[in-house]
Phi, psi and omega in degrees: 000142170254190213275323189301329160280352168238029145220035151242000212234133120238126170316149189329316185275313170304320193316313172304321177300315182307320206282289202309313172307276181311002170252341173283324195304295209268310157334284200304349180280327175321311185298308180296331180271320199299333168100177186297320182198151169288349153295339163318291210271340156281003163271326184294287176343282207292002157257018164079034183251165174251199183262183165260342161283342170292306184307301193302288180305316175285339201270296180285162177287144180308125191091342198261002175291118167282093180262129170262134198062032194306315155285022187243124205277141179285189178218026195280168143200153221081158203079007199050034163280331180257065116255050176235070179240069177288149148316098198123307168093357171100018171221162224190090165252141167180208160208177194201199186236084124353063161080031187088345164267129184314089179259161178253162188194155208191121185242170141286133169238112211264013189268011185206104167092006188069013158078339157280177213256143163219227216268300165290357153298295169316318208298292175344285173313321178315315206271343200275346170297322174304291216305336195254351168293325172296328164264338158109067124239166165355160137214111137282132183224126167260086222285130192186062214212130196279355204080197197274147210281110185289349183270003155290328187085209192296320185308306175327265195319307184282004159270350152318316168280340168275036153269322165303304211296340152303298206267036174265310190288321184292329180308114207111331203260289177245157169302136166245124161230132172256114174251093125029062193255010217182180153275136201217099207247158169055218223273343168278348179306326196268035151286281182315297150008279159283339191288182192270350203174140169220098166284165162219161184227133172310132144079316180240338148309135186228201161166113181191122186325313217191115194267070226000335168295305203272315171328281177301317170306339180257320184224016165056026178256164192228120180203149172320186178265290210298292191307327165321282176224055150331152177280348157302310198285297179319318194260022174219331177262297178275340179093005213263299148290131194286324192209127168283062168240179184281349181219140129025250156352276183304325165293322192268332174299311171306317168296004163276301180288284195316322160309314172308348188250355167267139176303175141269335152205218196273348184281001189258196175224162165336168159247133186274158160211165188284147182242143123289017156269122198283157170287334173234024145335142155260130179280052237267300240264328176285020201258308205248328177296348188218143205236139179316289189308112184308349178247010181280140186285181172172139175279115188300329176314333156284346164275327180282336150327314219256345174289302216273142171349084159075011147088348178297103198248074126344107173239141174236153193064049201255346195262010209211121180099020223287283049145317173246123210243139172201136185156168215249135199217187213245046171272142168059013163106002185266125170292099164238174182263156195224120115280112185210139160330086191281106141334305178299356170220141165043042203009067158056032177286136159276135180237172162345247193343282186303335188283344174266355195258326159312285206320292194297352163284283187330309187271333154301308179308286208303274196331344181244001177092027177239129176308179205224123163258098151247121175298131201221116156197113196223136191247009166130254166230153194283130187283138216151149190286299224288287200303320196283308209281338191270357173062059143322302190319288189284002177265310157349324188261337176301329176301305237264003157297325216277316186311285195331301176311306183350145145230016163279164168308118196224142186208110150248148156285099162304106163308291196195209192336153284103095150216169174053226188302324203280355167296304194302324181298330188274036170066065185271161182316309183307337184259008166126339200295134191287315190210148175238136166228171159213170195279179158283002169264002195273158187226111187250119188189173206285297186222171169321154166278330152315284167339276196292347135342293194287326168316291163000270181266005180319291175332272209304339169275299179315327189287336200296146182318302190245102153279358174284302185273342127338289183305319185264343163309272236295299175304004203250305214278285162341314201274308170303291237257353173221032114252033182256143215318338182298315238292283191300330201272350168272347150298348181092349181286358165225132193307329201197137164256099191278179143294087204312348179236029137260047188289291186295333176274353156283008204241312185301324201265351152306295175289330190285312215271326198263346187322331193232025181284161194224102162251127148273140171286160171281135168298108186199168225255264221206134191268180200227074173324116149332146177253000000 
């Protein structure tokens, strides 16, 4: 016999053996997707949950999931866990594809173990974390979990850590998204934490340290899972979530769209798509959406709507802060980032809250290479015992760090109003900002002109027959001669006093021009952020 025959000619019996083996291969992969039982899963169902491999099909393009480990059994044992080993170990790794782009992804399967974590449940995650840094892509983890698995012990909680400590290093490097399907308690909470986005789902997502059972036993209050830590509470109270929707289906489609608007990782820029929205639309409607007068309200959101590419806004953080608007759009077919000042909350003042919710928007942006726009009609900072005693100073500085740090493409707009520190904060010409432009309505100054009248002119008003009518000559005379819309721009702080409705082609022909700019950082271990 030659070689060539024998390794096309095999025998009868080995042929058979090969077959029998491979029809056990695919049983046993059957078992592992099918899950523990179907009673599992009709339970899962009936809390309006998908599985973790269904969340897995919506989330990727059809067809494109890779799974990795799918045969891996934990190797614990006592508590009776080891006659318990399914198969997968209760989490569900691999990667796929998002619209053709590679993404890594790690579901929970809360039908095996309640989705908690142990030793080789961690590994699992560990290694699809190596796998997606190591290729520059995405990781989305879809969270659906009791915490950590007790009959493990120690083994557990360290495989937590070597999770954190992935998802610290990884920070900066690839988009990290945490989606919220379940509960997700104790020591699992700081995963989602760390990551860049955090979804919830109404009514079944929960995310909390220390859970109502432990709550009332320690301080004697009594609250609900929802009320704890609820998808509501997180994205309107704590800050904790970024994005809110009601079902499933739609939060994982919004993790879709939102990736479509991220590199895969900080060495890329956005993925661009061609628009049919013209570039030098006129923007005739902002003429009428925003009123001359600084104290009259107005939603910014409809001026950022009325810019950007086909009115498509990605606001993050929207339920939490409203007082500052932030989230990611389209010109010219370009991915930028949107910081903007909200009239319509806290007449659009910076505080704590908004000051931590730019900053950490701001430093999202720079880290993945996406420019930064701020609309800027902001009247300062909000004033208070509460806000002063609560260190506004330093969350204040965290903003006005993150604008500093940028090296991306930075453009602010002037609306309306600029005054005092929070002008300087909102990324003004003086911090770095690549070009500043404003409307003719803007008013750039230390404070309102009634303050600095009254600062001013305090004596000579008080000393006056009629001070009411003074006061208003003085605020008059201020107003002209140090806030009229020329002022900052015959000084060089603003580049250019546009025509509000040649907004959007100048801000795309701007951003075009600024597309390929290059800053070097200082050689330095890590810089030292305000807390």
């Amino acid at each position: 016999m030659t070689v060539q025959q024998g390794l096309t000619e095999q025998p009868p019996g080995l042929r058979t053996g090969i077959r029998a083996r491979v029809a056990d291969l695919h049983a046993t992969r059957e078992r592992a997707r099918g899950g523990p039982s179907e009673r599992a899963t009709r339970a899962q169902h009936a809390k309006g949950k998908l599985t973790a491999r269904e969340r897995i099909d919506v989330l990727l393009d059809a067809g494109s999931f890779n799974e990795i480990e799918q045969l891996r059994r934990h190797r614990a044992a006592g508590f009776g866990i080891e006659d318990r080993r399914p198969h997968t170990d209760g989490v569900i790794a691999g990667w796929g594809t998002v619209e053709g782009h590679t993404v890594f992804v790690y579901a929970h399967d809360f039908r095996i173990f309640g989705g908690a974590l142990g030793e080789a449940h961690a590994e699992k995650i560990q290694k699809v974390m190596d796998m997606a840094v190591a290729a520059g892509a995405p990781l989305v983890s879809l969270n659906d979990g009791a915490g950590a698995r007790i009959q493990e012990g120690v083994s557990a909680l360290a495989g937590y850590g070597g999770i954190f400590r992935r998802n610290v290093r990884a920070s900066g490097v690839i988009p990290q998204i945490s989606v919220i399907l379940g509960p997700c308690a104790g020591g699992s909470a700081y995963s989602p934490a760390l990551t860049d986005f955090v979804f919830m789902v109404r009514g079944t997502s929960q995310m909390f340290i220390t859970g109502p059972d432990v709550v009332k036993a320690v301080t004697g209050e009594d609250v609900s899972q929802e009320k704890l830590g609820g998808a509501d509470v997180h994205a309107q109270v704590s800050g904790v979530a970024h994005f809110v929707y009601e079902d499933e289906w739609t939060c994982l489609g919004e993790v879709r769209y939102l990736l479509s608007l991220l590199p895969s990782n900080n060495r890329q820029i956005p993925p661009a798509v061609p628009c049919v929205d013209p570039d030098d639309r006129r923007n005739d409607a902002l003429l009428g959406l925003v009123p001359a007068e600084g104290r009259l309200p107005y939603d910014i959101r409809r001026v950022i709507e009325e810019i950007v590419d086909h009115g498509d806004f990605l606001e993050v953080h929207e339920g939490w802060a409203r007082n500052v608007v932030c989230g990611l759009a389209r010109l010219g077919g370009q991915v930028v980032g949107i910081v903007a000042n909200q009239p319509l909350a806290l007449a659009g003042v910076l505080d704590i809250k908004a000051s931590e919710k730019a900053a950490r928007f701001v430093r999202t942006c720079d880290a993945f290479n996406i420019p930064l726009l701020s609309l800027v009609d902001v009247p300062g900072f909000l004033p208070g015992v509460d806000q002063e005693h609560d260190g506004v100073i330093r969350h204040g500085a965290k903003l006005l760090y993150a604008y500093c740090e940028a090296t991306v493409a930075r453009i602010q707009l002037i609306l309306r109003k600029a005054y005092g520190g929070a002008y300087i904060v909102m990324d003004s010409r003086s911090i770095g900002a690549d070009l500043s432009y404003a409307w003719p309505t803007n008013e750039i100054a230390v404070m309102g002109a009634e303050g600095a009248a009254n600062v001013i002119f305090r004596k000579r008003i008080v000393e006056a027959d009629d001070p009411e009518a003074l006061r208003a000559q003085l605020v008059k005379e201020y107003r002209s001669e140090l806030m009229h819309p020329y002022y900052a721009a015959e000084r060089g702080l603003v580049d250019d006093v546009i025509d509000p409705v040649e907004t959007r082609a100048l801000l795309i022909r701007a951003f075009r021009m600024l597309r390929s700019k290059h800053a070097d950082q200082p050689s330095r271990k890590h810089a030292n952020i305000p807390l």
